[in-house]
Short mmCIF file of C-alpha atoms in Angstrom, two decimals:
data_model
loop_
_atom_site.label_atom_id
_atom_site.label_comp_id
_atom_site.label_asym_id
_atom_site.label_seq_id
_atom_site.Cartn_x
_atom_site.Cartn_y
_atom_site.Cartn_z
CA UNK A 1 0.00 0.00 0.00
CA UNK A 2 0.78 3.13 -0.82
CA UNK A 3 -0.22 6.89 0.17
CA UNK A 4 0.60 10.66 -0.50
CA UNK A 5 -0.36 13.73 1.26
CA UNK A 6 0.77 16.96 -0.14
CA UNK A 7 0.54 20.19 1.70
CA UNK A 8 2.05 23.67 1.29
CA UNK A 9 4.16 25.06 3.57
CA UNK A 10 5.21 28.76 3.32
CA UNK A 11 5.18 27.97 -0.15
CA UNK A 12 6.66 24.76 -0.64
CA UNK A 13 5.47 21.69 -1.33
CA UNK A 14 5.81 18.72 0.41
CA UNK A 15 5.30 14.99 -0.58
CA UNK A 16 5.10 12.14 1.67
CA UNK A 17 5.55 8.53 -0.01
CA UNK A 18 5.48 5.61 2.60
CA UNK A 19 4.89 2.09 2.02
CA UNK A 20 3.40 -0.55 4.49
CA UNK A 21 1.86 2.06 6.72
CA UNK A 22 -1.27 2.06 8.71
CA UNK A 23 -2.63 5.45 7.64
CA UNK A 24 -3.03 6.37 11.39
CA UNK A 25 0.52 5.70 11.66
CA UNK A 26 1.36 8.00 8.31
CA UNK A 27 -1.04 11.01 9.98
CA UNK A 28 0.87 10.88 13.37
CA UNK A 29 4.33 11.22 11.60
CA UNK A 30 2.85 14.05 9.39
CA UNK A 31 1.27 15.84 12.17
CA UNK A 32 4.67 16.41 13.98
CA UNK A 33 6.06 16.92 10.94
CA UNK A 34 3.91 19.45 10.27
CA UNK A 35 3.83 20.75 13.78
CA UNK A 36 8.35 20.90 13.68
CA UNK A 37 7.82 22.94 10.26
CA UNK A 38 5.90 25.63 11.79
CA UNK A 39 7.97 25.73 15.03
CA UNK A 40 11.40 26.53 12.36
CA UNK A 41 9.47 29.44 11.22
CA UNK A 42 8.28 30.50 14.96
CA UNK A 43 11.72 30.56 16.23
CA UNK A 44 13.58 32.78 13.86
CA UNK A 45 14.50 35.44 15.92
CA UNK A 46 16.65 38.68 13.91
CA UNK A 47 20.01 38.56 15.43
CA UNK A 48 20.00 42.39 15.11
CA UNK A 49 17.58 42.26 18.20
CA UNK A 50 19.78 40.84 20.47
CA UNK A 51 21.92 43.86 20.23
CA UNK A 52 19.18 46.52 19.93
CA UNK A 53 18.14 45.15 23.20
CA UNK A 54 21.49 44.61 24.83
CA UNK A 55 20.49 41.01 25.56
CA UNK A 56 23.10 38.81 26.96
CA UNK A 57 23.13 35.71 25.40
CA UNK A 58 24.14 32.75 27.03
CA UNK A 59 24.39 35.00 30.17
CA UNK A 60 27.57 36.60 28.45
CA UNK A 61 29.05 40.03 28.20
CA UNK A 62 29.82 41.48 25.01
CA UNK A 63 33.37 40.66 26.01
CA UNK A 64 32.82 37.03 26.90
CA UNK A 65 32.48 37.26 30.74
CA UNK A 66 29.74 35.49 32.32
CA UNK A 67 27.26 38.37 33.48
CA UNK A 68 27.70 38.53 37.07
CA UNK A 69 24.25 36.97 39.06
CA UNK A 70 24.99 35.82 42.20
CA UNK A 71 27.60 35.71 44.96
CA UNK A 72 29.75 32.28 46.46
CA UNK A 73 32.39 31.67 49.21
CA UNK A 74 32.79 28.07 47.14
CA UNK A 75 34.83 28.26 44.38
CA UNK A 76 36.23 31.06 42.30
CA UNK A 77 37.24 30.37 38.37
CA UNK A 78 39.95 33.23 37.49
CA UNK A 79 41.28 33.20 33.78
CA UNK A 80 42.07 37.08 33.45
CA UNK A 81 42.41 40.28 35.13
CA UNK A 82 40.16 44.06 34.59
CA UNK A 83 42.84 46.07 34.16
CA UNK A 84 42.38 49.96 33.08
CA UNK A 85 42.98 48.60 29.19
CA UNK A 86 40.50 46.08 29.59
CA UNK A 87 40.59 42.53 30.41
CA UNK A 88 44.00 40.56 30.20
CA UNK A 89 44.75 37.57 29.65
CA UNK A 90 46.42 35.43 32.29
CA UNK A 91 47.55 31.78 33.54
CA UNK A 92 44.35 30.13 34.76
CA UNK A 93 43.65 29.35 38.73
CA UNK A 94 41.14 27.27 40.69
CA UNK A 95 40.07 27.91 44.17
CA UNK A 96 38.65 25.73 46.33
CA UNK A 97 37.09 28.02 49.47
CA UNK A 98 39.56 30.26 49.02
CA UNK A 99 42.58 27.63 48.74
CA UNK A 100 44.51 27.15 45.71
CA UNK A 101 43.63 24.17 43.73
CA UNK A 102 47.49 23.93 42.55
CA UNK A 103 48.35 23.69 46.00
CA UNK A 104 46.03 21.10 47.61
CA UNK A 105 46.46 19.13 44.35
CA UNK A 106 50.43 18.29 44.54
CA UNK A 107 50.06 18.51 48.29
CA UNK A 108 48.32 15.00 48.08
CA UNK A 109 50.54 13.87 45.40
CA UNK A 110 53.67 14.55 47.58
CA UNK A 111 51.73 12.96 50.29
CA UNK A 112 50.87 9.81 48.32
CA UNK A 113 47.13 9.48 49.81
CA UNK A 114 43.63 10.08 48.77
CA UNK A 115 42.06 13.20 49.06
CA UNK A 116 38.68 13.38 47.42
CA UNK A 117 36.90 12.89 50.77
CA UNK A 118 39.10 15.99 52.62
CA UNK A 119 38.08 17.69 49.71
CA UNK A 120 34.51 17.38 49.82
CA UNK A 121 34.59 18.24 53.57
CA UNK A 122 36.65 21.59 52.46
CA UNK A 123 33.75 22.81 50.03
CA UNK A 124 30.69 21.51 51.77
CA UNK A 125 32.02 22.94 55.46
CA UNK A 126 34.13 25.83 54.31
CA UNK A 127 37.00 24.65 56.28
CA UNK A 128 39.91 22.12 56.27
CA UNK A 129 39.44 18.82 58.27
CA UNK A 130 42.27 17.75 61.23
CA UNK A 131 43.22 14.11 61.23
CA UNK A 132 40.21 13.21 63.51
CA UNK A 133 37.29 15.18 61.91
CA UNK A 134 38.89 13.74 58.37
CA UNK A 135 38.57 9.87 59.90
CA UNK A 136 35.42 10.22 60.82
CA UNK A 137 33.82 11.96 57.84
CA UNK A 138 35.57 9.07 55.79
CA UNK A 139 33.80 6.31 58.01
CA UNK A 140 30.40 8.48 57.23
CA UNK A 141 31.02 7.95 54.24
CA UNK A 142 31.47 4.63 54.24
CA UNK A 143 28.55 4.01 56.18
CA UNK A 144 26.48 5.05 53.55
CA UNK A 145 27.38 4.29 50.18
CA UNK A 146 26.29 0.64 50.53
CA UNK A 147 22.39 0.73 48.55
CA UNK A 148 19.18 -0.68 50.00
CA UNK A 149 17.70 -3.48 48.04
CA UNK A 150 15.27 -1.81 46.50
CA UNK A 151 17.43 0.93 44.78
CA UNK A 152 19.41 -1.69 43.63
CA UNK A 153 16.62 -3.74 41.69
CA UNK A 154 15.65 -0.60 40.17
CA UNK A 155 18.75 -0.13 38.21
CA UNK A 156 18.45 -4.04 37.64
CA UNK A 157 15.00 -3.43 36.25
CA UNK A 158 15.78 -0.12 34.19
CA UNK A 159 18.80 -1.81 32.13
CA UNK A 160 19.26 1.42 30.58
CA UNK A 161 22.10 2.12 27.81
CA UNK A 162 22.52 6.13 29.36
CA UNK A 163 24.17 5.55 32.71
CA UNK A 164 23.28 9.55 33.36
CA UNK A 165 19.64 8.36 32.91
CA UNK A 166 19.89 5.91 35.30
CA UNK A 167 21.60 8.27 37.51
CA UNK A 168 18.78 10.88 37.55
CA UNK A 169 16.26 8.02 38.03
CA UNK A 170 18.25 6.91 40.94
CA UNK A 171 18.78 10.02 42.57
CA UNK A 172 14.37 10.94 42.11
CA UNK A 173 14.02 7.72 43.50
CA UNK A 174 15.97 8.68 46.60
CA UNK A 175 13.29 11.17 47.55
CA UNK A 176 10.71 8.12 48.41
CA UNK A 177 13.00 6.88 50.94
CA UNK A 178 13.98 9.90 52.71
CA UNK A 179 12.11 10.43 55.87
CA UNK A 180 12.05 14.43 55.70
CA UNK A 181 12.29 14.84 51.54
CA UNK A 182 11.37 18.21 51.61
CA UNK A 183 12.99 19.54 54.82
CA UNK A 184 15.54 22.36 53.67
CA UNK A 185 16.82 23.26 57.30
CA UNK A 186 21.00 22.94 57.16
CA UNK A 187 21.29 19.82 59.04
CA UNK A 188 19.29 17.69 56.86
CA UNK A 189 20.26 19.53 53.67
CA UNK A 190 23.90 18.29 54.56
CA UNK A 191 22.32 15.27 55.68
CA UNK A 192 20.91 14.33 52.36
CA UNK A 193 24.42 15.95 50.32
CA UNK A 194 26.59 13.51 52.35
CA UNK A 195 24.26 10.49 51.53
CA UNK A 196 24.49 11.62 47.67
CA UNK A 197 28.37 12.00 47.24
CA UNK A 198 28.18 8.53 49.11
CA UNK A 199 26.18 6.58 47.07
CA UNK A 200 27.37 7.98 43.39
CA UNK A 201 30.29 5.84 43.12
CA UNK A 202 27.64 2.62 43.81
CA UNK A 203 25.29 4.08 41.90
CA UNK A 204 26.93 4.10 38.45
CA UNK A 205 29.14 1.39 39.09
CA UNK A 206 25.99 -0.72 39.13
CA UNK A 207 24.22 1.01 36.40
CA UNK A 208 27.13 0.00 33.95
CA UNK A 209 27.93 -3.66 35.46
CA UNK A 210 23.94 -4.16 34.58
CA UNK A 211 24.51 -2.06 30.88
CA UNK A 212 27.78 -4.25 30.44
CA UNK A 213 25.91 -7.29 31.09
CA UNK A 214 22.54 -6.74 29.09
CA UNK A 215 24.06 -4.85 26.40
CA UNK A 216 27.13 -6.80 25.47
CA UNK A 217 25.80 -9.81 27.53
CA UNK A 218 28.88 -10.09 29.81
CA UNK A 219 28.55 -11.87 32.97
CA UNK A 220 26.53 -10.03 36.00
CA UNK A 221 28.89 -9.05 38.92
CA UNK A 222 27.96 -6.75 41.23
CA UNK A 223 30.45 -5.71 43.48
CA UNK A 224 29.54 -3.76 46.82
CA UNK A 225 31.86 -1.45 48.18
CA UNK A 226 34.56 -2.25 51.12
CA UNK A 227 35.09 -0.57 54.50
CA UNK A 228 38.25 1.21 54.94
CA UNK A 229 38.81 1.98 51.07
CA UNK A 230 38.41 5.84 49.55
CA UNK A 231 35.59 6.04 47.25
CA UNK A 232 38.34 6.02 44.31
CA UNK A 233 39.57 2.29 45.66
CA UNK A 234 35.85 1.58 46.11
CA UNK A 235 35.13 2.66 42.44
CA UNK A 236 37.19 0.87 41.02
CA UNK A 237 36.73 -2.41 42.46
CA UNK A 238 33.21 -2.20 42.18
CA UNK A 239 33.66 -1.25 38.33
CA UNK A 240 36.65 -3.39 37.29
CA UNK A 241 37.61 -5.50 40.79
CA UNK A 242 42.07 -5.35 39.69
CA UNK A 243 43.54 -1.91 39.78
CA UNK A 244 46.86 -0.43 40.51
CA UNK A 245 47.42 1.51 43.12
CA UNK A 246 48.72 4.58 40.47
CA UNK A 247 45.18 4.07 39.13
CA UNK A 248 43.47 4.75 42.30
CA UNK A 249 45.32 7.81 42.97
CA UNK A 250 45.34 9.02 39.40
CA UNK A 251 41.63 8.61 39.81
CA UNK A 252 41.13 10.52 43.38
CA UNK A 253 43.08 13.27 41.51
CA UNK A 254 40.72 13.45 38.85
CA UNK A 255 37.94 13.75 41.28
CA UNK A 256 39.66 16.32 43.02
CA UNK A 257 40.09 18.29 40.14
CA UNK A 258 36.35 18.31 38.79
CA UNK A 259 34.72 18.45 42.58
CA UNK A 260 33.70 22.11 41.90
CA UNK A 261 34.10 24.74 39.28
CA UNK A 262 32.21 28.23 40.84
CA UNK A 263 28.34 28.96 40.46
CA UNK A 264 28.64 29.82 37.21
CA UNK A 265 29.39 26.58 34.89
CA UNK A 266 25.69 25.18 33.19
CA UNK A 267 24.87 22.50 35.79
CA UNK A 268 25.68 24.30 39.07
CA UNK A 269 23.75 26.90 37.99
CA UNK A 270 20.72 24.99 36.69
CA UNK A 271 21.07 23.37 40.82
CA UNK A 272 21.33 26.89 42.18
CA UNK A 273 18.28 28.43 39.66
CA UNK A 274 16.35 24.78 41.30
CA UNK A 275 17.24 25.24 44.57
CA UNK A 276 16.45 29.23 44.61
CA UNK A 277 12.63 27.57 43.99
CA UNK A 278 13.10 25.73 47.28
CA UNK A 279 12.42 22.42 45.63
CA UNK A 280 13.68 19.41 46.77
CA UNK A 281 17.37 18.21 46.71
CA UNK A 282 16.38 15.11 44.83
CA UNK A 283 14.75 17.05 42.04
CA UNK A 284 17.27 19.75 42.16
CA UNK A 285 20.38 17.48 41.77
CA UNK A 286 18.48 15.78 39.31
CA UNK A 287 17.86 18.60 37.04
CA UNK A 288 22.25 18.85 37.46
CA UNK A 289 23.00 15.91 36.11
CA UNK A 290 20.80 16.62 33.19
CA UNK A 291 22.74 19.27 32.76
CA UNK A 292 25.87 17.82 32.77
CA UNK A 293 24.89 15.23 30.39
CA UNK A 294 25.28 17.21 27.63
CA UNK A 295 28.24 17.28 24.58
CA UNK A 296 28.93 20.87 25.56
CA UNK A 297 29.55 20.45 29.61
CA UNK A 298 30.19 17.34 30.77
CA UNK A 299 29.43 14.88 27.67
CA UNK A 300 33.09 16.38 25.87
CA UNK A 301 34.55 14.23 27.09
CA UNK A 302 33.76 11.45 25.37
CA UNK A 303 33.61 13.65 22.32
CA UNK A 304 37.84 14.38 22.80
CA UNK A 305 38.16 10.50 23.26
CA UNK A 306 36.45 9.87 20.06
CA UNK A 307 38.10 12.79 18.04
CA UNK A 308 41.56 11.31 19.25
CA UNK A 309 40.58 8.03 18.15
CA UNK A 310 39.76 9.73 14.68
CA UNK A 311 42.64 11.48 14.45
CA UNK A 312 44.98 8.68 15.37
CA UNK A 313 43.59 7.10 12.08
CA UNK A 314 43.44 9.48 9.46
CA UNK A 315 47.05 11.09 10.39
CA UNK A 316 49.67 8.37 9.51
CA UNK A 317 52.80 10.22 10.65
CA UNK A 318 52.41 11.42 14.56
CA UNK A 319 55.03 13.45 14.26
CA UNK A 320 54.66 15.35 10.99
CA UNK A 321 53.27 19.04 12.15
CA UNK A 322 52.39 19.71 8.83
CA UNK A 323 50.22 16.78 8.22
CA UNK A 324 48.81 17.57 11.62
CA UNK A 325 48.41 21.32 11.05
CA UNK A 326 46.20 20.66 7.81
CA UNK A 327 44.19 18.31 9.01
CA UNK A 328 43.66 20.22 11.83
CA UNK A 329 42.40 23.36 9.60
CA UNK A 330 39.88 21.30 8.32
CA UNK A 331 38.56 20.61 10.84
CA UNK A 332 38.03 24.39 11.38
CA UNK A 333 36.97 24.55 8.81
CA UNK A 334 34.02 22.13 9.01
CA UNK A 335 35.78 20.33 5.85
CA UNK A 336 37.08 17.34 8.01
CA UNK A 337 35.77 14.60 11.17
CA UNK A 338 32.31 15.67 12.30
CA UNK A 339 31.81 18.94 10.31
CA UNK A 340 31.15 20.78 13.60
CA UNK A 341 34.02 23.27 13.23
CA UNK A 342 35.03 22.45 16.64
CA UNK A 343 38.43 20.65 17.92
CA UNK A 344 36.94 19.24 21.04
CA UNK A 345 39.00 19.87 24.10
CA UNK A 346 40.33 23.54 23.06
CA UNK A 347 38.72 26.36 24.64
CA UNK A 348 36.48 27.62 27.77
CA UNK A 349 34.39 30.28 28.60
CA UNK A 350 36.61 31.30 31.39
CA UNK A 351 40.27 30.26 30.81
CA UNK A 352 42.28 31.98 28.30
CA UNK A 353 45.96 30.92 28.91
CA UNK A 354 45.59 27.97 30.38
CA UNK A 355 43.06 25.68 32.57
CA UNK A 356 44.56 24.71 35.89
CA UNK A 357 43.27 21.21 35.86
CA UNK A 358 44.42 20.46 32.36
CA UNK A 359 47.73 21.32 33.77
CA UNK A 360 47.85 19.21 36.29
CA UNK A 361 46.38 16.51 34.93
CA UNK A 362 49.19 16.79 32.14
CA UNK A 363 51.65 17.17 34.10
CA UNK A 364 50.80 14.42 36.40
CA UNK A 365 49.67 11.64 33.96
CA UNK A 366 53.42 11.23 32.95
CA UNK A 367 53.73 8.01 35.68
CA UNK A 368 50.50 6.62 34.39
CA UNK A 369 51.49 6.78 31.03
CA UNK A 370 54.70 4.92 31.89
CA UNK A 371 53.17 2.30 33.97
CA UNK A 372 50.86 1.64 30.49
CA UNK A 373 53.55 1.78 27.96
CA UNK A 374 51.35 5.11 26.59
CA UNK A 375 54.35 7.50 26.02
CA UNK A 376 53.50 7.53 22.14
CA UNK A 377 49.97 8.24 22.30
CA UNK A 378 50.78 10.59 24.88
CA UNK A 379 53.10 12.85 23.38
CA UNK A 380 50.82 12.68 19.67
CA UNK A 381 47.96 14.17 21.81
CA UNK A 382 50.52 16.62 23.68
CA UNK A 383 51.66 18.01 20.01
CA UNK A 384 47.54 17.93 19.08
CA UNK A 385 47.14 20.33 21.56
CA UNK A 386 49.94 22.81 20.97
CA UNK A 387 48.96 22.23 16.96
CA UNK A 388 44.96 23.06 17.89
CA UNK A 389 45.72 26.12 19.27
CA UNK A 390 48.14 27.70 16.58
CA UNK A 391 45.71 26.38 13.89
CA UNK A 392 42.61 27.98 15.93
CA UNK A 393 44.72 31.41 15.97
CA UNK A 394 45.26 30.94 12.32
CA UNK A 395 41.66 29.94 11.12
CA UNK A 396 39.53 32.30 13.26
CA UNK A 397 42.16 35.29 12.54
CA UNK A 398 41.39 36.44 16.30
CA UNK A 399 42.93 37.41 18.98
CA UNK A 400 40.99 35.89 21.51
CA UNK A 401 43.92 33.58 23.27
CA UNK A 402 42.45 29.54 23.77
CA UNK A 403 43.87 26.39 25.73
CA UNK A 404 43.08 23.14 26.14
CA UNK A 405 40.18 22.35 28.51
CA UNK A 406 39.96 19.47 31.50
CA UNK A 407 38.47 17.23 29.18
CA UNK A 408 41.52 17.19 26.43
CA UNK A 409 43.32 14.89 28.97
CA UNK A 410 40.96 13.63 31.22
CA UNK A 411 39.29 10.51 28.98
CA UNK A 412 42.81 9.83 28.18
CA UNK A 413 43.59 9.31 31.28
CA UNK A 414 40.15 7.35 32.20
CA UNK A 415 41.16 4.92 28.60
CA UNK A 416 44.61 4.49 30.11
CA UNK A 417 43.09 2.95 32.95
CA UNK A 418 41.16 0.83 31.66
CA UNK A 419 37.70 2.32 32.41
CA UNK A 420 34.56 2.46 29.59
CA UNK A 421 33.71 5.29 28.23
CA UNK A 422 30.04 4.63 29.15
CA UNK A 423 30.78 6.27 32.79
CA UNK A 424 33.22 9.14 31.73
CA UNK A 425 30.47 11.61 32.44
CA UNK A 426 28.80 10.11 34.84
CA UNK A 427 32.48 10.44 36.43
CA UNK A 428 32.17 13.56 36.34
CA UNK A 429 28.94 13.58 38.02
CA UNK A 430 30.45 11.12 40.83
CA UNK A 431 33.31 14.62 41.44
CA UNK A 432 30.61 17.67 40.60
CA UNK A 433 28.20 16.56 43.12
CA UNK A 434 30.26 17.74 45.55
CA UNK A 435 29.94 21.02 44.21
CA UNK A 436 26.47 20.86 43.29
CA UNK A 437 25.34 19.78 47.05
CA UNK A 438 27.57 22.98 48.24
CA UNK A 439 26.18 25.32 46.46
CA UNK A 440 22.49 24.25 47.09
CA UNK A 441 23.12 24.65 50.60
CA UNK A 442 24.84 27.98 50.00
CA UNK A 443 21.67 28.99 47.81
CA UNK A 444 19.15 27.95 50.46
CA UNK A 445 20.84 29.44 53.66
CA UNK A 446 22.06 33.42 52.59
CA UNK A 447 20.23 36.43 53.84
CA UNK A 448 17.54 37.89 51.23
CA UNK A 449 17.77 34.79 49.04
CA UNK A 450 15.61 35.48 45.94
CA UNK A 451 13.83 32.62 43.38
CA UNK A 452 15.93 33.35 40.41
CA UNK A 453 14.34 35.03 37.28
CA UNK A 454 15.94 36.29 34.34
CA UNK A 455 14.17 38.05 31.65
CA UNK A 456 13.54 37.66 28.52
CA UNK A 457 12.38 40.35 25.48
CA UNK A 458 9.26 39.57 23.41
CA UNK A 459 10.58 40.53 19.84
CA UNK A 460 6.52 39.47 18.61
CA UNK A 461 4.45 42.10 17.50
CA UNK A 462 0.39 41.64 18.82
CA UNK A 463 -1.77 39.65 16.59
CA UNK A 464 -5.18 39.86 16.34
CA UNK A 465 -6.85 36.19 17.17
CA UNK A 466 -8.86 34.64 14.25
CA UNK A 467 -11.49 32.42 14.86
CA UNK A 468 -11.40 29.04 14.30
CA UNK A 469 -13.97 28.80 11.52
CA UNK A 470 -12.22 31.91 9.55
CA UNK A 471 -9.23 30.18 9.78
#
């Protein structure tokens, strides 16, 4: 069987020719059709307005600052400096409550211990833990990141593909077994954070032993987590059982590094603009990791893991800067890989001359990469970067300075130790919720707290309603 429906649009006509449908079936699919047509045409908004109206987009300055909304004691993102010229450029910093990220970073490494957990006490307390308080928030920890039974036939029962998904689910789900849900007092708002950075790790190391197994039909093993292990030790037994201790410390590192990035990246904002309603945390940390999941915040890095794969293909010599450089401005130039124009990995909104954690992460990897027998990959991705950012100077003929991002190095790292890329965001999720919970409580517990609402221009003229049967 076969049917055709024409109908103009603006002008244009359109044919639909389907075979072996019911027609109910055909007049569904043509209905949103139609319905995604008409919604092109309704959201063509005349760039012009947007500066007639001196409307920040994407919460930007004309300069590329983030337009300033809200005050934090948490974390503070510097990549430049006002000076009486304007703003200039400068080596990036990360502060965790007011301490430099540099700093507590190699102080663990020198150390040789974990450090996520002192960490999260640092940005959800506001202070830094002595050997006692540090023991015991560990053993807290601990304590909860076993899950009850029913959580964990849920994820059974979901055997979702998108461990984020399952994520979200599991963290809504949360709210039916809290006794006080919807209490916002401090105590059980860091009752409920606590509980949350707990049972992350468990969470999505479940999620993807269950994806593993009814996706690729491995065998089922579900690990629970161990008493007296960091939540990086934890993770990775639960995920993979064998690892090295360089991996578990490469890995506490990482969560270190991505444990909190100021109130103004997309998903600790979309958890403060939440919380500011005085929903629940549930809902509110939910609505985070949604936020996260996307290709442009937390999803790149999977996108600079897949890019790298790419280009270790298509470029046969390594080494060769020229073969590099022109494939490269291709890639610019949306001739080349994806045809987004983008080299994934280069750039952020805030960092100019360099990102902090890329830093460190490249300048710690080095032992990692020799315990794997990586050093070739390693340095072709090293040149990649140094040839991305000439090539982006060339191609966009700007002087807008760029640099490689957290996530040029970080899935890297996460391939060298063996881990899936199925969980490299949700990773990320497992370090920002630390952040996340912070900064709800921060929202929630300031003087003259406001629900936060931006505005936004109608560029529509009024039109005059029609009724139906003149239609």
């Amino acid at each position: 069987r076969q049917m055709c429906i024409r109908d103009s649009i603006y002008g244009c006509s359109v044919f639909f020719i389907c075979t072996f449908f019911h027609p109910k079936d055909l007049e569904r699919e043509y209905i949103v059709y139609k319905l995604s047509e008409c919604a092109k045409q309704a959201c063509r908004i005349d760039n012009e307005l947007f500066t007639k109206y001196n409307v920040k987009r994407g919460l930007r300055n004309e300069d590329g600052t983030g337009v300033l909304v809200g005050l934090t004691k948490i974390g503070n993102v510097v990549g430049y400096e006002r000076t009486e010229e304007g703003l200039k450029p400068i080596p990036g910093k990360l502060f965790y409550r007011g301490y430099d990220l540099d700093d507590i970073a190699h102080a663990l490494l020198k150390e040789k211990r974990f450090g996520f957990e002192e960490v999260a006490y640092l940005l959800l307390s506001g202070e830094l833990p002595d050997s006692e308080q540090l023991a015991a928030f560990k053993e807290l920890i601990n304590d909860n990141m076993p899950l009850d039974k029913k959580t964990t036939m849920n994820i059974i029962d979901l055997e979702g593909q998108n461990i984020m998904n399952i994520l979200a689910r599991s963290v809504l789900e949360m709210y039916t077994f809290d006794p006080n849900p919807d209490d916002i007092s401090r105590d059980n708002l860091m009752r409920q954070s606590i509980e949350l950075i707990s049972k992350f790790p468990t969470i999505i190391a479940y999620a993807y032993s269950i994806y593993r197994h009814s996706i690729h039909g491995r065998s089922l093993h579900i690990r629970h987590p161990h008493e007296n292990l960091s939540i990086a030790e934890n993770f990775l037994y639960m995920i993979k059982k064998d690892y090295t201790p360089l991996e578990a410390r490469m890995l506490d590192l990482l969560l270190v590094l991505q444990a909190e990035h100021g109130g103004g990246n997309n998903s600790t904002f979309t958890v403060r603009v939440t919380s500011s309603t005085r929903t629940d945390t549930y809902s509110s940390i939910a609505a985070g990791i949604g936020s996260l999941k996307g290709p442009l915040h937390g999803g790149a890095n999977i996108q600079v893991v897949k890019m790298f794969h790419h280009l270790k293909e298509v470029i046969s010599d390594w080494t060769n800067v020229d073969e590099i450089d022109t494939y490269l401005m291709r890639m610019l130039r949306k001739e080349a890989y994806d045809g987004s124009g983008l080299i994934y990995g280069i750039g952020h909104a805030v960092y100019t001359i360099s990102d902090p954690r890329a830093v460190l992460l490249k300048e710690l990897a080095s032992e990692l990469v020799a315990e794997k027998g990586c050093e070739k990959e390693f340095a072709f991705l090293e040149l990649l970067e140094q040839r991305a950012i000439e090539c982006f100077k060339k191609v966009k003929g700007t002087k807008k300075q760029v640099c490689s991002n957290v996530d040029f190095y970080s899935g890297f790292i996460y391939e060298m130790m063996g881990l899936p890329m199925e969980i490299y965001t949700p990773l990320f999720a497992m370090a920002r919720i630390v952040g996340w919970t912070a900064h709800r409580i921060e929202e929630l517990n300031f003087e003259g707290r406001r629900i936060i609402r931006p505005a936004y221009k109608n560029v529509l003229d009024e039109v005059a309603y029609t009724p139906i049967v003149e239609r």
